[in-house]
Short mmCIF file of C-alpha atoms and ligand atoms in Angstrom, two decimals:
data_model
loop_
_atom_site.label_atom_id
_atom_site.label_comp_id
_atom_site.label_asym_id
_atom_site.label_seq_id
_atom_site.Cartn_x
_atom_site.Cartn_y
_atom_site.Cartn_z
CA UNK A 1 0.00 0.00 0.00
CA UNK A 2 1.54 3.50 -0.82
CA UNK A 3 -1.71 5.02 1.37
CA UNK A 4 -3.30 3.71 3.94
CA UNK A 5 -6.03 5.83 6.00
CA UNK A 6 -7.42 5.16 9.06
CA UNK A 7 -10.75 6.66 10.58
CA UNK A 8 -9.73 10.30 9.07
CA UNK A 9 -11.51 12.54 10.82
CA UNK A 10 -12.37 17.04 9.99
CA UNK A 11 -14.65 18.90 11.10
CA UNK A 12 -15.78 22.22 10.57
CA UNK A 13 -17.87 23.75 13.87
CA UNK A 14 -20.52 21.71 13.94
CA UNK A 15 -19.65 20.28 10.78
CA UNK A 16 -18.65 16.74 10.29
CA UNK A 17 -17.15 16.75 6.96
CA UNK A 18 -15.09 13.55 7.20
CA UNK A 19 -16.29 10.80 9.14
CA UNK A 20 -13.78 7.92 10.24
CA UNK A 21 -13.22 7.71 6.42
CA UNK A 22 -10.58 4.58 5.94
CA UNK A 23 -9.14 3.68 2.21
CA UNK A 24 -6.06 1.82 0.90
CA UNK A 25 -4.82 2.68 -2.21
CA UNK A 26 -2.40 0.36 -3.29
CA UNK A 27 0.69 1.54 -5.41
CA UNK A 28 0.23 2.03 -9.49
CA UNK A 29 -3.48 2.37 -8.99
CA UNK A 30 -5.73 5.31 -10.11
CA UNK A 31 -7.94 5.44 -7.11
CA UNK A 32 -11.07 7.70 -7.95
CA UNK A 33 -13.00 9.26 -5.14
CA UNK A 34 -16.50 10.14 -6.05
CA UNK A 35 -19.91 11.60 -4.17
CA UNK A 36 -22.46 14.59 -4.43
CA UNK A 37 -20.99 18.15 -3.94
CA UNK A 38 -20.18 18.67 -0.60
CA UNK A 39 -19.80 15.11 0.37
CA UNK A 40 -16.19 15.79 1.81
CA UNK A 41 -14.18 15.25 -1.24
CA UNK A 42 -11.74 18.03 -0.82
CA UNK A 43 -11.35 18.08 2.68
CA UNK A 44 -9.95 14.64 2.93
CA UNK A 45 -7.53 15.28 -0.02
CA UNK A 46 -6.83 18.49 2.50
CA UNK A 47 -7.06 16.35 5.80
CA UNK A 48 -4.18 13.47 4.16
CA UNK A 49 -2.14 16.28 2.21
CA UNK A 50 -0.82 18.58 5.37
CA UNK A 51 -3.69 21.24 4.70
CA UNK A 52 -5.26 20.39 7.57
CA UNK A 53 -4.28 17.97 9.96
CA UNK A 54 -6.76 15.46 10.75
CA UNK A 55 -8.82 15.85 14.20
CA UNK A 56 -8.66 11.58 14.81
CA UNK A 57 -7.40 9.20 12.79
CA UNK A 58 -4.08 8.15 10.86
CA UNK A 59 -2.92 8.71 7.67
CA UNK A 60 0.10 6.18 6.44
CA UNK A 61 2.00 7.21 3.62
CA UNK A 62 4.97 4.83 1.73
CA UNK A 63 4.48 3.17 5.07
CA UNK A 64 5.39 5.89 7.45
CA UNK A 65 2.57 8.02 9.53
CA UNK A 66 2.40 11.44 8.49
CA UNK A 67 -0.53 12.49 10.11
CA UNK A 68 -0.98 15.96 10.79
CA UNK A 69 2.37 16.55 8.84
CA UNK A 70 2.22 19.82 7.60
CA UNK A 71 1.66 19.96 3.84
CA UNK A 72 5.69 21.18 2.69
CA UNK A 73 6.67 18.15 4.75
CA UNK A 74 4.11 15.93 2.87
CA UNK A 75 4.87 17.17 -0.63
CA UNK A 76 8.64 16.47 0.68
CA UNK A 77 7.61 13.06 1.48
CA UNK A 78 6.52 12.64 -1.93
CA UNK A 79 2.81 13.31 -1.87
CA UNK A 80 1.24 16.11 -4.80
CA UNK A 81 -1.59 17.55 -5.15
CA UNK A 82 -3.62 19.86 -7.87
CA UNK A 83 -6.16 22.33 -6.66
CA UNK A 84 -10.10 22.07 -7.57
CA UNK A 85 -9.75 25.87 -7.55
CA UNK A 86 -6.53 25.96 -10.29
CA UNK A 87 -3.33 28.25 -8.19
CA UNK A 88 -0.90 29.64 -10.25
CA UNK A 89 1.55 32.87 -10.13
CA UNK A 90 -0.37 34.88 -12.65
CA UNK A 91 2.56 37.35 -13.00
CA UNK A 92 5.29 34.24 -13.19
CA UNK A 93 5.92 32.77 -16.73
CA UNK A 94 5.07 29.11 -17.28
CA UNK A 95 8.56 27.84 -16.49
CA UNK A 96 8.90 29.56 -13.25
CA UNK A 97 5.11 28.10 -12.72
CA UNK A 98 6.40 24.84 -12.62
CA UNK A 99 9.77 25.44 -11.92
CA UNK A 100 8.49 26.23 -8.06
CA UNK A 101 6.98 22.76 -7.79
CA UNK A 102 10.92 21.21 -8.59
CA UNK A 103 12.41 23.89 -5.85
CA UNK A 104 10.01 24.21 -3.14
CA UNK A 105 8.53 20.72 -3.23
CA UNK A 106 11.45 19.00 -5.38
CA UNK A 107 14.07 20.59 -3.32
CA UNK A 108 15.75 20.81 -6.38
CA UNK A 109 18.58 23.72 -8.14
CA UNK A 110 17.35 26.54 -10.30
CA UNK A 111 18.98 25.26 -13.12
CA UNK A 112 17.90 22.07 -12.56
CA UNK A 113 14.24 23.02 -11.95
CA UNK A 114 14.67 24.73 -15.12
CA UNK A 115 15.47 21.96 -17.15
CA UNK A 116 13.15 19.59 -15.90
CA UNK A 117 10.39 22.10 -16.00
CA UNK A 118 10.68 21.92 -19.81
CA UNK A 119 10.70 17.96 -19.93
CA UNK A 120 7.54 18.24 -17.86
CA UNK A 121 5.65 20.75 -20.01
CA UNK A 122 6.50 18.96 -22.97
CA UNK A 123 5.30 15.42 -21.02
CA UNK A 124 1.99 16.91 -20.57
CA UNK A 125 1.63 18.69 -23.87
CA UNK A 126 1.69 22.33 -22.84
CA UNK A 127 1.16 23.80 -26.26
CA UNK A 128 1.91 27.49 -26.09
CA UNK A 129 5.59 29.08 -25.14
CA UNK A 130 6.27 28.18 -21.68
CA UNK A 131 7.79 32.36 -21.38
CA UNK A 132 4.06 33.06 -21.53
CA UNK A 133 2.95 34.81 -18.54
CA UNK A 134 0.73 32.49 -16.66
CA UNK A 135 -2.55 34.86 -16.10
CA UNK A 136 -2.79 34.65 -20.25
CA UNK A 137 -3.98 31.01 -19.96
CA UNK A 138 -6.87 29.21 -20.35
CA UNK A 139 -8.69 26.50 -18.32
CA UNK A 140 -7.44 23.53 -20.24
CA UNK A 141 -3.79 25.58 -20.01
CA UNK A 142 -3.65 26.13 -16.25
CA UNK A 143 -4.76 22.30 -15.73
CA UNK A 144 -1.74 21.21 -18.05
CA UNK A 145 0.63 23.64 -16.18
CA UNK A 146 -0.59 22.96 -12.50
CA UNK A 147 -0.23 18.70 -13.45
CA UNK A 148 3.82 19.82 -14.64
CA UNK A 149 3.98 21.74 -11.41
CA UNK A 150 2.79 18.92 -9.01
CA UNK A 151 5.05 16.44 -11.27
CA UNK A 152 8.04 18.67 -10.49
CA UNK A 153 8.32 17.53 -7.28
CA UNK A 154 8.66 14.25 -7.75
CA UNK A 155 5.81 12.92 -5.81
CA UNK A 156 5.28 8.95 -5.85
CA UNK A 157 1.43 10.08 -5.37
CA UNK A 158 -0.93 12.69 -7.28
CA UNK A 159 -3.69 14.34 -5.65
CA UNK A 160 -6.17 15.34 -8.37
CA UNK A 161 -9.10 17.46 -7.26
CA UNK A 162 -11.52 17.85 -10.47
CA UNK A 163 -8.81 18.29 -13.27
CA UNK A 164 -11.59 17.43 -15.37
CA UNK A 165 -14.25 19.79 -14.65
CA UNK A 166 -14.91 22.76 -17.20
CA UNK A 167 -13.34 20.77 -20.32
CA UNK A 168 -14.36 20.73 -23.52
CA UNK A 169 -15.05 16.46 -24.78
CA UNK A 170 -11.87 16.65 -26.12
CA UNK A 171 -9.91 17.88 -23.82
CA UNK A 172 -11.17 15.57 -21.70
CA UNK A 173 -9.64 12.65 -24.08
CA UNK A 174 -6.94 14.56 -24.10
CA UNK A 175 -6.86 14.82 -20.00
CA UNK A 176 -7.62 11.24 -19.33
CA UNK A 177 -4.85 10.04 -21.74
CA UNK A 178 -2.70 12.23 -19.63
CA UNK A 179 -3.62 10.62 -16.09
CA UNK A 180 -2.88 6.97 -17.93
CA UNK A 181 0.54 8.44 -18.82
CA UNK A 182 1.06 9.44 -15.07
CA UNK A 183 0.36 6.44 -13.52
CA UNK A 184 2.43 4.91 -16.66
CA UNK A 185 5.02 6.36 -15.07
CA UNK A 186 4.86 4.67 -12.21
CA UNK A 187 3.03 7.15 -9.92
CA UNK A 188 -0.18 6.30 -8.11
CA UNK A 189 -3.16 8.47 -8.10
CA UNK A 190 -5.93 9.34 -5.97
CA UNK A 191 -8.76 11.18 -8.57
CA UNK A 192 -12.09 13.40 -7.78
CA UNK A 193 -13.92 13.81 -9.69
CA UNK A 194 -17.70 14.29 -11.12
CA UNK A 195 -17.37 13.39 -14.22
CA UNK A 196 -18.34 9.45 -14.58
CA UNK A 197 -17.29 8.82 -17.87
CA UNK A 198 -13.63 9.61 -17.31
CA UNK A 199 -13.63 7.79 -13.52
CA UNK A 200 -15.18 4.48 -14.95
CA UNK A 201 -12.36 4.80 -17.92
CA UNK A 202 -9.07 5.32 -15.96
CA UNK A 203 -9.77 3.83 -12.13
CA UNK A 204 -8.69 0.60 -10.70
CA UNK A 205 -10.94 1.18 -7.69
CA UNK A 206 -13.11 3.92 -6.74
CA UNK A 207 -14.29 5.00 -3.36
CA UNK A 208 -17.75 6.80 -2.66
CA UNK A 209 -17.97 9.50 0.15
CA UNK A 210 -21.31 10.66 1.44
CA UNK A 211 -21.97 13.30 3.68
CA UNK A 212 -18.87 12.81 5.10
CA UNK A 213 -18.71 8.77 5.22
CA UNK A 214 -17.35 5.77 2.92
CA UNK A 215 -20.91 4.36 1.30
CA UNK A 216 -19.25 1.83 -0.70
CA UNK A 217 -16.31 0.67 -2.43
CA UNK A 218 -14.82 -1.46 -5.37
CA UNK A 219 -14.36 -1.62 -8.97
CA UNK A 220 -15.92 0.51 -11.21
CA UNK A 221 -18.04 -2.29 -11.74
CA UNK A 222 -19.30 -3.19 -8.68
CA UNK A 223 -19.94 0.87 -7.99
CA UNK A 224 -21.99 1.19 -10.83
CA UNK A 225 -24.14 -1.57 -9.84
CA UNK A 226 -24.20 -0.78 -5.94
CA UNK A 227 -27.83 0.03 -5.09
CA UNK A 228 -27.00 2.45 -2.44
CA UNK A 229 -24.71 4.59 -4.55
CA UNK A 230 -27.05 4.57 -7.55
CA UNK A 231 -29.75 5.69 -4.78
CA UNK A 232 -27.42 8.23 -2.62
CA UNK A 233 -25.12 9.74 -6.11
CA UNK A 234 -25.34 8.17 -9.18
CA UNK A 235 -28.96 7.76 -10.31
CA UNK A 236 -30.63 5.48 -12.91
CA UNK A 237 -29.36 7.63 -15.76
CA UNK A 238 -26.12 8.42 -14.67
CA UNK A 239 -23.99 7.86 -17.90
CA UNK A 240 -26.87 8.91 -20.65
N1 ADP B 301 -12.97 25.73 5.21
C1 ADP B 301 -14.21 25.34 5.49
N2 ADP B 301 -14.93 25.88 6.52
C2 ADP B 301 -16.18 25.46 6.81
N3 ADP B 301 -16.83 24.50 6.12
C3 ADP B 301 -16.18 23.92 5.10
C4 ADP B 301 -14.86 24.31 4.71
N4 ADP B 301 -14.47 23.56 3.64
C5 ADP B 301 -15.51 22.75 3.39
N5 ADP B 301 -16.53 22.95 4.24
C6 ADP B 301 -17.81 22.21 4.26
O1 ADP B 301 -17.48 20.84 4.41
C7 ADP B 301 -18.33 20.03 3.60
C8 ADP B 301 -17.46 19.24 2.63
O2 ADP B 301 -16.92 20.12 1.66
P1 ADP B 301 -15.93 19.66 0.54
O3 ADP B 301 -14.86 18.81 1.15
O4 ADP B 301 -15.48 20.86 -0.21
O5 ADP B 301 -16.87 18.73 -0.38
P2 ADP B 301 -16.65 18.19 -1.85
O6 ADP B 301 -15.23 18.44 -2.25
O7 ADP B 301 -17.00 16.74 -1.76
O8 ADP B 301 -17.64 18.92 -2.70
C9 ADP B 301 -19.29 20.97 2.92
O9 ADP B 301 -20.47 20.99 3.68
C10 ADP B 301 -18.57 22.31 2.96
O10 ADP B 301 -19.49 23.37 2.96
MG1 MG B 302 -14.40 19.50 -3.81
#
């Protein structure tokens, strides 16, 4: 197992927006994570990436505990993440864009940084000049950029919050080729994601959160045909 939660725990005031939520992803997979808005999607991937630390529960990562690590530790330890919400420099060009991800969270030289930066945006098919300032992108852009920047640090695991969300059909081809190539690589990666089409096509295993708690899991199979999550997320009419 590269992760391993146990009984993750976050709550906002009153708000229990992870409930004792336990998963093992095992290494190579692409582990989706799925559920209505609100279900607590994002504030796991924030509870097991340093953003927040967990209030109970344990979060083991390449078999060491990291919980409540703070999140520069965790990317150190070799965890990445992209943001639902896409973060970039706006007034930073491409390169330096991804070029932070290889010295902050890589720990890596400028000119070393530099270099890889380019293999990066080339891996996931930036296709403008990477001396374009960064706030001159679009969507589809920023998503390619953000993936080179969370690569840069060479994590062993990819946190993916909605990379998918806003793209055109064939981007989205384009995107989902991209996450095979990832985990191609040899790194594992935990997807959210709302989009069904492109979780049933790229996961090994998918997990389904609920107001907080694990409904079900299991292949994308065996989600698709669980009662409760057709009931609770998915619908009769989920993939028309
Ligand atoms: N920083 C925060 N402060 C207070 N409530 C929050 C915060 N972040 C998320 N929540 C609440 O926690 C619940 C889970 O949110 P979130 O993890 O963003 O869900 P999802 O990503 O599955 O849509 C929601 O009810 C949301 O309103
Ligand atoms: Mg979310």
């Amino acid at each position: 197992m590269i992760l391993e939660t146990e009984k993750v725990c976050k709550r906002f005031g009153g708000l229990q927006a992870v409930k004792e939520v336990s998963l093992q992803v095992e290494k190579g997979q692409i582990f989706g994570l799925i559920g209505p808005n609100g279900a607590g999607k994002t504030t796991f991937l924030n509870s097991i990436a340093g953003t927040y630390a967990p209030e109970s529960g344990k979060v083991i990562f390449t078999g060491k505990d990291v919980t409540g690590y703070r999140a520069d530790k965790i990317c150190h330890a070799g965890m990445a993440r992209t943001y639902q919400i896409v973060r970039s420099f706006p007034q930073m060009t491409v390169r330096e864009n991804v070029m932070v991800g290889g010295i902050f969270g890589g720990k890596q030289s400028r000119e070393k940084a530099a270099r890889r930066a380019e293999e990066l945006l080339d891996f996931v098919e930036f296709p403008l000049s990477h001396d374009l300032l960064a706030q001159n992108l679009n969507t589809i852009q920023l998503k390619r950029m953000e993936m080179a920047r969370a690569l840069a640090t060479n994590c062993h695991l990819l946190l993916l919050d909605e990379v998918a969300a806003g793209l055109t059909p064939g981007e989205l081809n384009d995107i989902t080729a991209l996450i095979r190539r990832i985990r191609d690589m040899g790194i594992t990666i935990i997807i959210v994601e709302h989009l069904m089409k492109l979780i049933m096509d790229v996961c090994d295993r998918i997990s389904v959160l609920y107001f907080g708690e694990k409904l079900a899991e299991g292949t994308p199979e065996e989600i698709t045909e669980n009662e409760k999550v057709i009931k609770a997320y998915l619908g009769e009419n989920y993939l028309l």
